[in-house]
Amino acid sequence: MTQANDTANLTDSLNEFVSYIKGFQSEIKTEMKHTNERVTMLDRTTRQAHRPHLAASIQTEAPHQKAFNTYLRSGDDAPLRGLDFEGKAMSTAVNGDGGYLVDPVTSDTVKSVLSSTASIRAVASVVNVEASSYDVLIDQNDMGSGWATETANSTETATATLDRIAIPLHELSALPKVSQRLLDDSAFDIETWLAGRIADTFARAEAAAFVTGDGIDKPTGFLTHPSIDNDSWAWGSLGYVATGSNGALSDADKIVDLVYALGAQYRANASFVMNSKTAGQVRKLKDADGRFLWSDGLAAGEPARLMGYPVLIAEDMPDMATDSLSIAFGDFEAGYTIAERPDLRVLRDPFSAKPHVLFFATKRVGGDVSDFAAIKLLKFGTS
């Protein structure tokens, strides 16, 4: 009887286990069915989201771009006031009297055009500041040193002195205008047009100021500072080498003299600066063996070289004339500093020039010589 009971109990247990397995399989099938249904629905939703828009009027601009475009076209600043400004959009908003900061797309366009313009900006040191001026500290003197022995006392050495050069920031402005009818034309790319007009105006004004600016409400150009014969050079002036001929450059020797008038610590990063007319004369110069000193760049975008040093063609440099300072050579990254605020402001004025709309754009920039030993000049004169 005992064996029969054990067999019956084992049979019941097996039946119960099989029943449990079948129930578990049924639950798994049900869950798999629900999962497949959810995946199918998700796939359909994704495909619908990726379908191309049939309407051509779908707005794809970022919110800050649409808001700024609305402001430029109609003067409606409500969308700008309602934006949640982030670092990647407009960084801040100012009151209606000051205008609004340009969105990063327009601002980057202006910056790229300025950087590609042939001006001292391409080789100078450019810093972004948030203040009204930028101070450069210059250490002119060596602090001194001496040899020490094992038993003798060390003597006091000379102390270095620091000079402070203040570079104030000045306001550079542009005032382009456009008709309201043109603004109403939705096919007109207002931001590209505005960026191009501002870039052209700012680039030409900056390039001239960095070379010959008088420092009155504009940057101080490096040619504005006093120039003195390099044999008598002193801080606060730029040293020059004279060609020995009024308004002419008869041979290549003076170019060699100009290069080696610059200190060795500056020559490694030095470059020539001259305008196109002067370059046309200089590239004809040959050394004693009949080899041209001038060599064109081997790759697209690479600058030409004179005695192995790059040449920047800056049209604001003076033409060759009697006693003109038409060629500069130096390490401009060390010798000239450009300080600017990174923001560009635009104010819309629909009233002053009806039926046109004025766009008053401003930025703040300054520049000045920061190391008088880093730049040398070639004077087209006898002394």
GROMACS .gro file of C-alpha atoms in nm:
model
  383
    1MET     CA    1   0.000   0.000   0.000
    2THR     CA    2   0.284   0.234   0.083
    3GLN     CA    3   0.437   0.200  -0.264
    4ALA     CA    4   0.103   0.263  -0.429
    5ASN     CA    5   0.052   0.577  -0.218
    6ASP     CA    6   0.398   0.709  -0.308
    7THR     CA    7   0.326   0.652  -0.675
    8ALA     CA    8  -0.005   0.836  -0.649
    9ASN     CA    9   0.161   1.129  -0.470
   10LEU     CA   10   0.435   1.152  -0.733
   11THR     CA   11   0.177   1.147  -1.009
   12ASP     CA   12  -0.018   1.430  -0.845
   13SER     CA   13   0.300   1.635  -0.805
   14LEU     CA   14   0.395   1.588  -1.169
   15ASN     CA   15   0.046   1.684  -1.282
   16GLU     CA   16   0.059   1.998  -1.065
   17PHE     CA   17   0.402   2.090  -1.202
   18VAL     CA   18   0.292   2.043  -1.562
   19SER     CA   19  -0.017   2.255  -1.494
   20TYR     CA   20   0.206   2.530  -1.351
   21ILE     CA   21   0.435   2.521  -1.654
   22LYS     CA   22   0.140   2.551  -1.891
   23GLY     CA   23   0.006   2.851  -1.699
   24PHE     CA   24   0.349   3.017  -1.705
   25GLN     CA   25   0.376   2.962  -2.082
   26SER     CA   26   0.034   3.119  -2.130
   27GLU     CA   27   0.140   3.430  -1.933
   28ILE     CA   28   0.462   3.460  -2.136
   29LYS     CA   29   0.268   3.440  -2.464
   30THR     CA   30   0.028   3.709  -2.344
   31GLU     CA   31   0.314   3.943  -2.243
   32MET     CA   32   0.495   3.882  -2.573
   33LYS     CA   33   0.178   3.968  -2.762
   34HIS     CA   34   0.139   4.297  -2.571
   35THR     CA   35   0.506   4.383  -2.627
   36ASN     CA   36   0.480   4.322  -3.000
   37GLU     CA   37   0.175   4.545  -3.017
   38ARG     CA   38   0.356   4.828  -2.836
   39VAL     CA   39   0.663   4.795  -3.062
   40THR     CA   40   0.442   4.807  -3.371
   41MET     CA   41   0.267   5.123  -3.250
   42LEU     CA   42   0.600   5.288  -3.167
   43ASP     CA   43   0.739   5.203  -3.510
   44ARG     CA   44   0.434   5.356  -3.683
   45THR     CA   45   0.469   5.674  -3.475
   46THR     CA   46   0.838   5.704  -3.560
   47ARG     CA   47   0.777   5.663  -3.931
   48GLN     CA   48   0.512   5.934  -3.925
   49ALA     CA   49   0.751   6.170  -3.747
   50HIS     CA   50   1.018   6.114  -4.014
   51ARG     CA   51   0.791   6.179  -4.308
   52PRO     CA   52   0.880   6.494  -4.505
   53HIS     CA   53   0.653   6.793  -4.451
   54LEU     CA   54   0.412   6.854  -4.734
   55ALA     CA   55   0.380   7.222  -4.650
   56ALA     CA   56   0.672   7.444  -4.749
   57SER     CA   57   0.589   7.697  -4.480
   58ILE     CA   58   0.698   7.484  -4.185
   59GLN     CA   59   0.920   7.695  -3.963
   60THR     CA   60   1.259   7.532  -3.898
   61GLU     CA   61   1.433   7.829  -3.738
   62ALA     CA   62   1.535   7.829  -3.375
   63PRO     CA   63   1.307   8.034  -3.146
   64HIS     CA   64   1.566   8.310  -3.094
   65GLN     CA   65   1.625   8.338  -3.470
   66LYS     CA   66   1.254   8.371  -3.544
   67ALA     CA   67   1.216   8.625  -3.264
   68PHE     CA   68   1.511   8.833  -3.385
   69ASN     CA   69   1.391   8.814  -3.745
   70THR     CA   70   1.046   8.931  -3.634
   71TYR     CA   71   1.206   9.224  -3.452
   72LEU     CA   72   1.409   9.327  -3.757
   73ARG     CA   73   1.113   9.308  -3.992
   74SER     CA   74   0.838   9.462  -3.783
   75GLY     CA   75   0.993   9.604  -3.467
   76ASP     CA   76   0.782   9.370  -3.253
   77ASP     CA   77   0.997   9.287  -2.951
   78ALA     CA   78   0.737   9.076  -2.770
   79PRO     CA   79   0.886   8.744  -2.890
   80LEU     CA   80   1.229   8.858  -2.769
   81ARG     CA   81   1.097   8.950  -2.426
   82GLY     CA   82   0.925   8.614  -2.393
   83LEU     CA   83   1.234   8.405  -2.473
   84ASP     CA   84   1.415   8.204  -2.213
   85PHE     CA   85   1.768   8.315  -2.297
   86GLU     CA   86   2.042   8.053  -2.287
   87GLY     CA   87   2.413   8.061  -2.351
   88LYS     CA   88   2.369   7.921  -2.700
   89ALA     CA   89   2.101   8.171  -2.792
   90MET     CA   90   2.103   8.545  -2.718
   91SER     CA   91   2.306   8.583  -2.403
   92THR     CA   92   2.096   8.866  -2.260
   93ALA     CA   93   1.846   9.135  -2.353
   94VAL     CA   94   1.881   9.506  -2.293
   95ASN     CA   95   1.611   9.768  -2.277
   96GLY     CA   96   1.448   9.916  -2.584
   97ASP     CA   97   1.680  10.218  -2.585
   98GLY     CA   98   1.988  10.000  -2.629
   99GLY     CA   99   1.862   9.739  -2.873
  100TYR     CA  100   1.909   9.367  -2.853
  101LEU     CA  101   2.209   9.142  -2.872
  102VAL     CA  102   2.236   8.976  -3.212
  103ASP     CA  103   2.175   8.603  -3.208
  104PRO     CA  104   2.488   8.382  -3.240
  105VAL     CA  105   2.427   8.291  -3.606
  106THR     CA  106   2.447   8.652  -3.723
  107SER     CA  107   2.728   8.741  -3.485
  108ASP     CA  108   2.944   8.448  -3.601
  109THR     CA  109   2.894   8.553  -3.962
  110VAL     CA  110   3.030   8.900  -3.892
  111LYS     CA  111   3.326   8.763  -3.699
  112SER     CA  112   3.431   8.526  -3.976
  113VAL     CA  113   3.428   8.804  -4.236
  114LEU     CA  114   3.635   9.029  -4.011
  115SER     CA  115   3.892   8.755  -3.951
  116SER     CA  116   3.937   8.694  -4.322
  117THR     CA  117   3.982   9.064  -4.403
  118ALA     CA  118   4.341   9.170  -4.481
  119SER     CA  119   4.413   9.378  -4.174
  120ILE     CA  120   4.642   9.373  -3.872
  121ARG     CA  121   4.374   9.169  -3.694
  122ALA     CA  122   4.501   8.864  -3.886
  123VAL     CA  123   4.844   8.873  -3.716
  124ALA     CA  124   4.784   9.076  -3.397
  125SER     CA  125   4.686   8.951  -3.054
  126VAL     CA  126   4.306   8.967  -3.015
  127VAL     CA  127   4.149   8.947  -2.667
  128ASN     CA  128   3.786   8.958  -2.555
  129VAL     CA  129   3.712   9.179  -2.254
  130GLU     CA  130   3.401   9.274  -2.059
  131ALA     CA  131   3.538   9.604  -1.925
  132SER     CA  132   3.578   9.947  -2.084
  133SER     CA  133   3.954   9.909  -2.129
  134TYR     CA  134   4.227   9.648  -2.135
  135ASP     CA  135   4.560   9.691  -1.958
  136VAL     CA  136   4.881   9.531  -2.082
  137LEU     CA  137   5.168   9.496  -1.835
  138ILE     CA  138   5.513   9.520  -1.994
  139ASP     CA  139   5.834   9.410  -1.822
  140GLN     CA  140   6.112   9.606  -1.992
  141ASN     CA  141   6.407   9.553  -1.762
  142ASP     CA  142   6.584   9.239  -1.652
  143MET     CA  143   6.566   9.177  -1.278
  144GLY     CA  144   6.936   9.092  -1.279
  145SER     CA  145   7.136   8.792  -1.171
  146GLY     CA  146   7.477   8.703  -1.034
  147TRP     CA  147   7.710   8.413  -0.970
  148ALA     CA  148   7.725   8.286  -0.615
  149THR     CA  149   8.010   8.108  -0.438
  150GLU     CA  150   7.997   7.864  -0.151
  151THR     CA  151   8.103   8.108   0.121
  152ALA     CA  152   8.041   8.460  -0.013
  153ASN     CA  153   7.716   8.646   0.052
  154SER     CA  154   7.483   8.699  -0.242
  155THR     CA  155   7.451   9.059  -0.350
  156GLU     CA  156   7.121   9.228  -0.427
  157THR     CA  157   7.033   9.236  -0.796
  158ALA     CA  158   6.835   9.489  -0.998
  159THR     CA  159   6.456   9.474  -0.979
  160ALA     CA  160   6.241   9.458  -1.290
  161THR     CA  161   6.002   9.746  -1.358
  162LEU     CA  162   5.656   9.704  -1.503
  163ASP     CA  163   5.491   9.948  -1.742
  164ARG     CA  164   5.116   9.959  -1.788
  165ILE     CA  165   4.968  10.023  -2.133
  166ALA     CA  166   4.594  10.096  -2.122
  167ILE     CA  167   4.393  10.013  -2.434
  168PRO     CA  168   4.051  10.183  -2.415
  169LEU     CA  169   3.759  10.036  -2.608
  170HIS     CA  170   3.586  10.263  -2.858
  171GLU     CA  171   3.243  10.227  -3.015
  172LEU     CA  172   3.237  10.125  -3.378
  173SER     CA  173   2.900  10.173  -3.543
  174ALA     CA  174   2.721  10.113  -3.872
  175LEU     CA  175   2.384  10.249  -3.985
  176PRO     CA  176   2.256  10.057  -4.289
  177LYS     CA  177   1.898  10.109  -4.406
  178VAL     CA  178   1.642   9.911  -4.602
  179SER     CA  179   1.293   9.985  -4.727
  180GLN     CA  180   0.994   9.851  -4.539
  181ARG     CA  181   0.865   9.698  -4.864
  182LEU     CA  182   1.180   9.490  -4.889
  183LEU     CA  183   1.141   9.381  -4.526
  184ASP     CA  184   0.788   9.269  -4.602
  185ASP     CA  185   0.921   9.037  -4.872
  186SER     CA  186   0.957   8.702  -4.695
  187ALA     CA  187   1.205   8.581  -4.959
  188PHE     CA  188   1.459   8.843  -4.841
  189ASP     CA  189   1.719   8.697  -4.600
  190ILE     CA  190   1.737   8.993  -4.365
  191GLU     CA  191   1.997   8.842  -4.130
  192THR     CA  192   2.247   8.758  -4.405
  193TRP     CA  193   2.206   9.101  -4.562
  194LEU     CA  194   2.247   9.278  -4.230
  195ALA     CA  195   2.554   9.073  -4.135
  196GLY     CA  196   2.718   9.144  -4.470
  197ARG     CA  197   2.662   9.518  -4.454
  198ILE     CA  198   2.786   9.542  -4.096
  199ALA     CA  199   3.088   9.322  -4.166
  200ASP     CA  200   3.192   9.530  -4.465
  201THR     CA  201   3.166   9.858  -4.276
  202PHE     CA  202   3.337   9.733  -3.961
  203ALA     CA  203   3.617   9.556  -4.148
  204ARG     CA  204   3.720   9.864  -4.344
  205ALA     CA  205   3.701  10.094  -4.044
  206GLU     CA  206   3.898   9.859  -3.821
  207ALA     CA  207   4.169   9.791  -4.078
  208ALA     CA  208   4.238  10.163  -4.123
  209ALA     CA  209   4.233  10.240  -3.750
  210PHE     CA  210   4.477   9.961  -3.659
  211VAL     CA  211   4.733  10.114  -3.898
  212THR     CA  212   4.681  10.492  -3.885
  213GLY     CA  213   4.414  10.556  -3.617
  214ASP     CA  214   4.483  10.864  -3.405
  215GLY     CA  215   4.342  10.716  -3.083
  216ILE     CA  216   4.065  10.977  -3.060
  217ASP     CA  217   3.740  10.782  -3.039
  218LYS     CA  218   3.913  10.504  -3.234
  219PRO     CA  219   4.200  10.258  -3.186
  220THR     CA  220   4.557  10.386  -3.202
  221GLY     CA  221   4.737  10.269  -3.515
  222PHE     CA  222   5.096  10.150  -3.487
  223LEU     CA  223   5.211  10.406  -3.748
  224THR     CA  224   5.069  10.686  -3.531
  225HIS     CA  225   5.342  10.641  -3.271
  226PRO     CA  226   5.670  10.834  -3.313
  227SER     CA  227   5.932  10.667  -3.530
  228ILE     CA  228   6.305  10.700  -3.477
  229ASP     CA  229   6.621  10.570  -3.639
  230ASN     CA  230   6.672  10.220  -3.508
  231ASP     CA  231   7.027  10.301  -3.396
  232SER     CA  232   6.877  10.552  -3.150
  233TRP     CA  233   6.564  10.355  -3.065
  234ALA     CA  234   6.399  10.407  -2.727
  235TRP     CA  235   6.082  10.271  -2.568
  236GLY     CA  236   5.768  10.455  -2.672
  237SER     CA  237   5.868  10.483  -3.037
  238LEU     CA  238   5.912  10.244  -3.330
  239GLY     CA  239   6.256  10.200  -3.481
  240TYR     CA  240   6.303  10.236  -3.856
  241VAL     CA  241   6.567  10.152  -4.114
  242ALA     CA  242   6.611  10.408  -4.395
  243THR     CA  243   6.637  10.295  -4.756
  244GLY     CA  244   6.880  10.574  -4.839
  245SER     CA  245   6.667  10.681  -5.136
  246ASN     CA  246   6.362  10.907  -5.132
  247GLY     CA  247   6.050  10.711  -5.218
  248ALA     CA  248   6.240  10.419  -5.366
  249LEU     CA  249   6.393  10.084  -5.281
  250SER     CA  250   6.685  10.025  -5.512
  251ASP     CA  251   6.819   9.695  -5.381
  252ALA     CA  252   6.745   9.411  -5.142
  253ASP     CA  253   7.005   9.502  -4.882
  254LYS     CA  254   6.769   9.726  -4.687
  255ILE     CA  255   6.516   9.445  -4.658
  256VAL     CA  256   6.790   9.235  -4.500
  257ASP     CA  257   6.880   9.523  -4.268
  258LEU     CA  258   6.514   9.556  -4.165
  259VAL     CA  259   6.486   9.186  -4.080
  260TYR     CA  260   6.794   9.188  -3.858
  261ALA     CA  261   6.702   9.517  -3.693
  262LEU     CA  262   6.435   9.315  -3.515
  263GLY     CA  263   6.542   9.124  -3.205
  264ALA     CA  264   6.603   8.752  -3.245
  265GLN     CA  265   6.330   8.671  -2.991
  266TYR     CA  266   6.072   8.829  -3.222
  267ARG     CA  267   6.189   8.707  -3.563
  268ALA     CA  268   6.056   8.351  -3.525
  269ASN     CA  269   5.695   8.479  -3.534
  270ALA     CA  270   5.751   8.787  -3.748
  271SER     CA  271   5.576   8.890  -4.070
  272PHE     CA  272   5.591   9.172  -4.323
  273VAL     CA  273   5.304   9.417  -4.369
  274MET     CA  274   5.265   9.632  -4.682
  275ASN     CA  275   5.004   9.729  -4.940
  276SER     CA  276   4.966   9.591  -5.291
  277LYS     CA  277   5.155   9.869  -5.469
  278THR     CA  278   5.456   9.828  -5.244
  279ALA     CA  279   5.441   9.451  -5.278
  280GLY     CA  280   5.448   9.487  -5.656
  281GLN     CA  281   5.784   9.664  -5.629
  282VAL     CA  282   5.931   9.445  -5.356
  283ARG     CA  283   5.864   9.118  -5.535
  284LYS     CA  284   6.100   9.230  -5.816
  285LEU     CA  285   6.399   9.247  -5.580
  286LYS     CA  286   6.680   8.993  -5.624
  287ASP     CA  287   6.982   8.905  -5.416
  288ALA     CA  288   7.343   8.917  -5.537
  289ASP     CA  289   7.303   8.576  -5.701
  290GLY     CA  290   6.997   8.682  -5.901
  291ARG     CA  291   6.744   8.495  -5.685
  292PHE     CA  292   6.412   8.659  -5.599
  293LEU     CA  293   6.360   8.739  -5.234
  294TRP     CA  294   5.984   8.697  -5.283
  295SER     CA  295   5.822   8.354  -5.310
  296ASP     CA  296   5.452   8.286  -5.362
  297GLY     CA  297   5.260   8.049  -5.137
  298LEU     CA  298   5.270   7.687  -5.247
  299ALA     CA  299   4.917   7.606  -5.130
  300ALA     CA  300   4.584   7.784  -5.160
  301GLY     CA  301   4.540   8.036  -4.881
  302GLU     CA  302   4.907   8.029  -4.781
  303PRO     CA  303   5.061   8.379  -4.772
  304ALA     CA  304   5.348   8.485  -4.993
  305ARG     CA  305   5.687   8.500  -4.825
  306LEU     CA  306   5.968   8.752  -4.831
  307MET     CA  307   6.303   8.617  -4.713
  308GLY     CA  308   6.110   8.325  -4.570
  309TYR     CA  309   5.870   8.540  -4.363
  310PRO     CA  310   5.496   8.566  -4.443
  311VAL     CA  311   5.365   8.884  -4.606
  312LEU     CA  312   5.032   9.040  -4.504
  313ILE     CA  313   4.885   9.267  -4.771
  314ALA     CA  314   4.712   9.549  -4.581
  315GLU     CA  315   4.583   9.815  -4.819
  316ASP     CA  316   4.580  10.081  -4.546
  317MET     CA  317   4.961  10.088  -4.536
  318PRO     CA  318   5.096  10.401  -4.712
  319ASP     CA  319   5.225  10.392  -5.068
  320MET     CA  320   5.594  10.431  -5.139
  321ALA     CA  321   5.675  10.802  -5.122
  322THR     CA  322   5.938  11.033  -4.980
  323ASP     CA  323   5.994  10.948  -4.611
  324SER     CA  324   5.695  10.712  -4.610
  325LEU     CA  325   5.684  10.418  -4.368
  326SER     CA  326   5.548  10.175  -4.623
  327ILE     CA  327   5.679   9.842  -4.490
  328ALA     CA  328   5.653   9.708  -4.138
  329PHE     CA  329   5.821   9.395  -4.008
  330GLY     CA  330   5.771   9.242  -3.668
  331ASP     CA  331   5.599   9.003  -3.435
  332PHE     CA  332   5.258   9.170  -3.433
  333GLU     CA  333   5.112   8.915  -3.196
  334ALA     CA  334   5.352   9.048  -2.934
  335GLY     CA  335   5.366   9.404  -3.065
  336TYR     CA  336   5.001   9.498  -3.122
  337THR     CA  337   4.697   9.409  -2.911
  338ILE     CA  338   4.333   9.435  -3.018
  339ALA     CA  339   4.078   9.434  -2.737
  340GLU     CA  340   3.708   9.396  -2.810
  341ARG     CA  341   3.377   9.309  -2.653
  342PRO     CA  342   3.235   8.995  -2.817
  343ASP     CA  343   2.878   9.121  -2.839
  344LEU     CA  344   2.720   9.303  -3.133
  345ARG     CA  345   2.414   9.521  -3.072
  346VAL     CA  346   2.142   9.614  -3.319
  347LEU     CA  347   1.873   9.879  -3.271
  348ARG     CA  348   1.585   9.905  -3.520
  349ASP     CA  349   1.477  10.261  -3.606
  350PRO     CA  350   1.166  10.283  -3.829
  351PHE     CA  351   1.108  10.654  -3.771
  352SER     CA  352   1.418  10.859  -3.862
  353ALA     CA  353   1.432  10.779  -4.234
  354LYS     CA  354   1.079  10.694  -4.342
  355PRO     CA  355   0.986  10.502  -4.553
  356HIS     CA  356   1.315  10.325  -4.483
  357VAL     CA  357   1.410  10.138  -4.167
  358LEU     CA  358   1.751  10.203  -4.013
  359PHE     CA  359   1.949   9.938  -3.828
  360PHE     CA  360   2.197  10.090  -3.585
  361ALA     CA  361   2.467   9.830  -3.513
  362THR     CA  362   2.750   9.887  -3.265
  363LYS     CA  363   3.045   9.701  -3.121
  364ARG     CA  364   3.330   9.812  -2.898
  365VAL     CA  365   3.691   9.763  -3.000
  366GLY     CA  366   4.029   9.913  -2.919
  367GLY     CA  367   4.389   9.860  -3.024
  368ASP     CA  368   4.737   9.987  -2.954
  369VAL     CA  369   5.104   9.892  -2.961
  370SER     CA  370   5.181   9.667  -2.665
  371ASP     CA  371   5.554   9.608  -2.727
  372PHE     CA  372   5.750   9.880  -2.907
  373ALA     CA  373   6.049   9.650  -2.954
  374ALA     CA  374   5.848   9.395  -3.155
  375ILE     CA  375   5.783   9.610  -3.466
  376LYS     CA  376   6.031   9.773  -3.702
  377LEU     CA  377   5.963   9.997  -4.003
  378LEU     CA  378   6.128  10.063  -4.338
  379LYS     CA  379   6.145  10.434  -4.415
  380PHE     CA  380   6.168  10.534  -4.781
  381GLY     CA  381   6.404  10.824  -4.722
  382THR     CA  382   6.766  10.918  -4.693
  383SER     CA  383   6.775  10.926  -4.316
   0.00000   0.00000   0.00000
